[in-house]
């Protein structure tokens, strides 16, 4: 089963507003992918990017968010339920 999450900016200075201002008023801002082990995904990301990714409580569960500069222009969220 899949789902679509629609977003709109809460204010003019947030990440969603910045993305829309830069890319236009529509498009895919990101993709969420369920993983079996968030810790394994995080370890692989940190080893390959030399950057720390802090977990947070996302809409689908424990998550890490990978910014667009690492993913060809979209946000990617890995989550574990």
CSV table of N, CA and C in Angstrom, one decimal:
chain,number,residue,atom,x,y,z
A,1,UNK,N,0.8,-1.2,0.0
A,1,UNK,CA,0.0,0.0,0.0
A,1,UNK,C,0.9,1.2,0.0
A,2,UNK,N,0.5,2.2,-0.7
A,2,UNK,CA,1.2,3.5,-0.7
A,2,UNK,C,0.4,4.7,-0.3
A,3,UNK,N,1.0,5.8,-0.2
A,3,UNK,CA,0.2,7.0,0.2
A,3,UNK,C,0.9,8.2,-0.4
A,4,UNK,N,0.1,9.3,-0.5
A,4,UNK,CA,0.6,10.5,-1.0
A,4,UNK,C,0.4,11.6,0.1
A,5,UNK,N,1.5,12.3,0.4
A,5,UNK,CA,1.4,13.3,1.4
A,5,UNK,C,1.5,14.7,0.7
A,6,UNK,N,0.5,15.5,0.8
A,6,UNK,CA,0.5,16.8,0.2
A,6,UNK,C,1.0,17.8,1.3
A,7,UNK,N,1.9,18.7,0.8
A,7,UNK,CA,2.5,19.7,1.7
A,7,UNK,C,2.2,21.1,1.2
A,8,UNK,N,2.0,22.1,2.1
A,8,UNK,CA,2.0,23.5,1.7
A,8,UNK,C,2.8,24.2,2.8
A,9,UNK,N,3.5,25.3,2.4
A,9,UNK,CA,4.3,26.0,3.4
A,9,UNK,C,3.5,26.6,4.5
A,10,UNK,N,4.0,26.5,5.7
A,10,UNK,CA,3.4,27.1,6.9
A,10,UNK,C,3.8,28.6,6.9
A,11,UNK,N,5.0,29.0,6.4
A,11,UNK,CA,5.4,30.4,6.3
A,11,UNK,C,6.3,30.5,5.1
A,12,UNK,N,6.8,31.7,4.9
A,12,UNK,CA,7.6,32.0,3.7
A,12,UNK,C,9.1,31.7,3.9
A,13,UNK,N,9.5,31.2,5.1
A,13,UNK,CA,10.9,31.0,5.3
A,13,UNK,C,11.3,29.5,5.5
A,14,UNK,N,10.3,28.6,5.5
A,14,UNK,CA,10.6,27.2,5.7
A,14,UNK,C,11.2,26.5,4.5
A,15,UNK,N,11.5,25.2,4.7
A,15,UNK,CA,12.1,24.4,3.7
A,15,UNK,C,11.2,24.2,2.5
A,16,UNK,N,9.9,23.9,2.8
A,16,UNK,CA,8.9,23.7,1.7
A,16,UNK,C,8.8,25.0,0.9
A,17,UNK,N,8.7,26.2,1.5
A,17,UNK,CA,8.6,27.4,0.8
A,17,UNK,C,9.8,27.7,0.0
A,18,UNK,N,11.0,27.4,0.5
A,18,UNK,CA,12.2,27.6,-0.3
A,18,UNK,C,12.3,26.7,-1.5
A,19,UNK,N,11.8,25.5,-1.3
A,19,UNK,CA,11.8,24.5,-2.4
A,19,UNK,C,10.9,25.0,-3.5
A,20,UNK,N,9.7,25.4,-3.2
A,20,UNK,CA,8.7,25.9,-4.1
A,20,UNK,C,9.2,27.2,-4.8
A,21,UNK,N,9.8,28.1,-4.1
A,21,UNK,CA,10.3,29.3,-4.7
A,21,UNK,C,11.4,29.0,-5.7
A,22,UNK,N,12.2,28.1,-5.4
A,22,UNK,CA,13.3,27.7,-6.3
A,22,UNK,C,12.9,26.9,-7.5
A,23,UNK,N,12.0,26.0,-7.3
A,23,UNK,CA,11.6,25.0,-8.4
A,23,UNK,C,10.3,25.3,-9.1
A,24,UNK,N,9.5,26.2,-8.6
A,24,UNK,CA,8.2,26.4,-9.1
A,24,UNK,C,7.1,25.9,-8.2
A,25,UNK,N,5.9,26.2,-8.5
A,25,UNK,CA,4.8,25.9,-7.6
A,25,UNK,C,4.3,24.5,-7.5
A,26,UNK,N,4.9,23.6,-8.3
A,26,UNK,CA,4.5,22.2,-8.3
A,26,UNK,C,5.6,21.3,-8.5
A,27,UNK,N,5.4,20.1,-8.2
A,27,UNK,CA,6.5,19.1,-8.4
A,27,UNK,C,6.7,18.2,-7.2
A,28,UNK,N,7.5,17.2,-7.3
A,28,UNK,CA,7.8,16.3,-6.2
A,28,UNK,C,8.9,16.9,-5.4
A,29,UNK,N,8.6,17.0,-4.1
A,29,UNK,CA,9.6,17.6,-3.2
A,29,UNK,C,10.4,16.5,-2.6
A,30,UNK,N,9.8,15.3,-2.5
A,30,UNK,CA,10.6,14.2,-1.8
A,30,UNK,C,9.9,12.8,-1.9
A,31,UNK,N,10.6,11.8,-1.5
A,31,UNK,CA,10.2,10.5,-1.5
A,31,UNK,C,10.5,9.9,-0.2
A,32,UNK,N,9.6,9.1,0.4
A,32,UNK,CA,9.8,8.4,1.7
A,32,UNK,C,9.9,6.9,1.4
A,33,UNK,N,10.9,6.3,1.9
A,33,UNK,CA,11.2,4.9,1.7
A,33,UNK,C,11.3,4.1,3.0
A,34,UNK,N,10.5,3.1,3.2
A,34,UNK,CA,10.5,2.3,4.4
A,34,UNK,C,11.8,1.4,4.4
A,35,UNK,N,12.5,1.3,5.4
A,35,UNK,CA,13.7,0.4,5.5
A,35,UNK,C,13.5,-0.5,6.7
A,36,UNK,N,14.2,-1.7,6.6
A,36,UNK,CA,14.1,-2.6,7.7
A,36,UNK,C,14.9,-2.2,8.9
A,37,UNK,N,16.0,-1.5,8.6
A,37,UNK,CA,16.8,-1.0,9.7
A,37,UNK,C,17.3,0.4,9.5
A,38,UNK,N,16.7,1.4,10.2
A,38,UNK,CA,17.1,2.8,10.0
A,38,UNK,C,18.6,3.0,10.4
A,39,UNK,N,19.1,2.2,11.4
A,39,UNK,CA,20.5,2.4,11.8
A,39,UNK,C,21.4,1.9,10.7
A,40,UNK,N,21.1,0.8,10.0
A,40,UNK,CA,21.9,0.4,8.9
A,40,UNK,C,21.9,1.4,7.8
A,41,UNK,N,20.7,1.9,7.4
A,41,UNK,CA,20.6,2.9,6.4
A,41,UNK,C,21.4,4.2,6.8
A,42,UNK,N,21.3,4.6,8.0
A,42,UNK,CA,22.1,5.8,8.5
A,42,UNK,C,23.6,5.5,8.4
A,43,UNK,N,24.0,4.4,8.9
A,43,UNK,CA,25.4,4.0,8.8
A,43,UNK,C,26.0,4.1,7.4
A,44,UNK,N,25.3,3.5,6.5
A,44,UNK,CA,25.7,3.5,5.1
A,44,UNK,C,25.8,4.9,4.5
A,45,UNK,N,24.7,5.7,4.8
A,45,UNK,CA,24.7,7.1,4.3
A,45,UNK,C,25.9,7.9,4.9
A,46,UNK,N,26.1,7.8,6.2
A,46,UNK,CA,27.2,8.6,6.8
A,46,UNK,C,28.5,8.1,6.3
A,47,UNK,N,28.7,6.8,6.1
A,47,UNK,CA,30.0,6.4,5.6
A,47,UNK,C,30.3,6.9,4.2
A,48,UNK,N,29.2,7.0,3.4
A,48,UNK,CA,29.4,7.4,2.0
A,48,UNK,C,29.3,8.9,1.7
A,49,UNK,N,28.8,9.7,2.7
A,49,UNK,CA,28.7,11.1,2.5
A,49,UNK,C,29.6,11.9,3.4
A,50,UNK,N,30.1,11.2,4.4
A,50,UNK,CA,30.9,11.9,5.5
A,50,UNK,C,30.2,13.0,6.2
A,51,UNK,N,28.9,12.8,6.4
A,51,UNK,CA,28.0,13.7,7.0
A,51,UNK,C,27.1,13.0,8.0
A,52,UNK,N,26.8,13.7,9.1
A,52,UNK,CA,25.9,13.1,10.1
A,52,UNK,C,24.4,13.3,9.8
A,53,UNK,N,23.6,12.3,10.0
A,53,UNK,CA,22.2,12.4,9.7
A,53,UNK,C,21.5,12.0,11.1
A,54,UNK,N,20.8,13.0,11.7
A,54,UNK,CA,20.1,12.8,12.9
A,54,UNK,C,18.7,12.3,12.7
A,55,UNK,N,18.4,11.2,13.4
A,55,UNK,CA,17.0,10.7,13.3
A,55,UNK,C,16.0,11.6,14.0
A,56,UNK,N,14.8,11.6,13.5
A,56,UNK,CA,13.7,12.4,14.1
A,56,UNK,C,12.4,11.6,14.0
A,57,UNK,N,11.4,12.1,14.6
A,57,UNK,CA,10.1,11.5,14.6
A,57,UNK,C,9.3,12.0,13.4
A,58,UNK,N,9.3,11.3,12.3
A,58,UNK,CA,8.7,11.7,11.0
A,58,UNK,C,7.2,11.2,11.0
A,59,UNK,N,6.5,11.6,10.0
A,59,UNK,CA,5.1,11.2,9.9
A,59,UNK,C,4.8,9.7,9.8
A,60,UNK,N,5.8,8.9,9.3
A,60,UNK,CA,5.7,7.5,9.2
A,60,UNK,C,6.4,6.7,10.2
A,61,UNK,N,7.1,7.3,11.1
A,61,UNK,CA,7.9,6.7,12.2
A,61,UNK,C,9.3,7.3,12.3
A,62,UNK,N,10.2,6.6,12.9
A,62,UNK,CA,11.6,7.1,13.1
A,62,UNK,C,12.2,7.3,11.7
A,63,UNK,N,12.8,8.4,11.5
A,63,UNK,CA,13.2,8.8,10.1
A,63,UNK,C,14.6,9.5,10.1
A,64,UNK,N,15.2,9.5,8.9
A,64,UNK,CA,16.3,10.3,8.6
A,64,UNK,C,16.0,11.0,7.3
A,65,UNK,N,16.4,12.2,7.2
A,65,UNK,CA,16.1,13.0,6.0
A,65,UNK,C,17.4,13.3,5.2
A,66,UNK,N,17.4,13.0,3.9
A,66,UNK,CA,18.6,13.3,3.1
A,66,UNK,C,18.3,14.5,2.2
A,67,UNK,N,19.1,15.6,2.4
A,67,UNK,CA,18.8,16.8,1.6
A,67,UNK,C,19.1,16.6,0.1
A,68,UNK,N,18.5,17.5,-0.7
A,68,UNK,CA,18.5,17.5,-2.1
A,68,UNK,C,19.9,17.5,-2.7
A,69,UNK,N,20.9,18.1,-2.1
A,69,UNK,CA,22.2,18.2,-2.6
A,69,UNK,C,22.9,16.8,-2.7
A,70,UNK,N,22.4,15.8,-2.0
A,70,UNK,CA,22.9,14.4,-2.1
A,70,UNK,C,22.0,13.5,-3.0
A,71,UNK,N,20.9,14.0,-3.5
A,71,UNK,CA,19.9,13.1,-4.2
A,71,UNK,C,19.4,13.7,-5.5
A,72,UNK,N,20.1,14.4,-6.2
A,72,UNK,CA,19.7,15.0,-7.5
A,72,UNK,C,18.5,15.8,-7.4
A,73,UNK,N,18.3,16.6,-6.3
A,73,UNK,CA,17.3,17.6,-6.3
A,73,UNK,C,16.1,17.4,-5.5
A,74,UNK,N,15.9,16.2,-4.9
A,74,UNK,CA,14.7,16.0,-4.1
A,74,UNK,C,15.1,15.5,-2.7
A,75,UNK,N,14.2,15.7,-1.7
A,75,UNK,CA,14.4,15.2,-0.4
A,75,UNK,C,14.1,13.7,-0.4
A,76,UNK,N,14.9,12.9,0.3
A,76,UNK,CA,14.6,11.5,0.5
A,76,UNK,C,14.6,11.2,2.0
A,77,UNK,N,13.5,10.6,2.4
A,77,UNK,CA,13.3,10.2,3.8
A,77,UNK,C,13.4,8.7,3.9
A,78,UNK,N,14.3,8.2,4.7
A,78,UNK,CA,14.2,6.8,5.1
A,78,UNK,C,13.5,6.7,6.4
A,79,UNK,N,12.6,5.7,6.6
A,79,UNK,CA,11.9,5.6,7.8
A,79,UNK,C,11.7,4.1,8.2
A,80,UNK,N,11.6,3.9,9.5
A,80,UNK,CA,11.4,2.6,10.1
A,80,UNK,C,10.2,2.7,11.0
A,81,UNK,N,9.2,1.8,10.8
A,81,UNK,CA,8.0,1.8,11.7
A,81,UNK,C,8.3,1.2,13.0
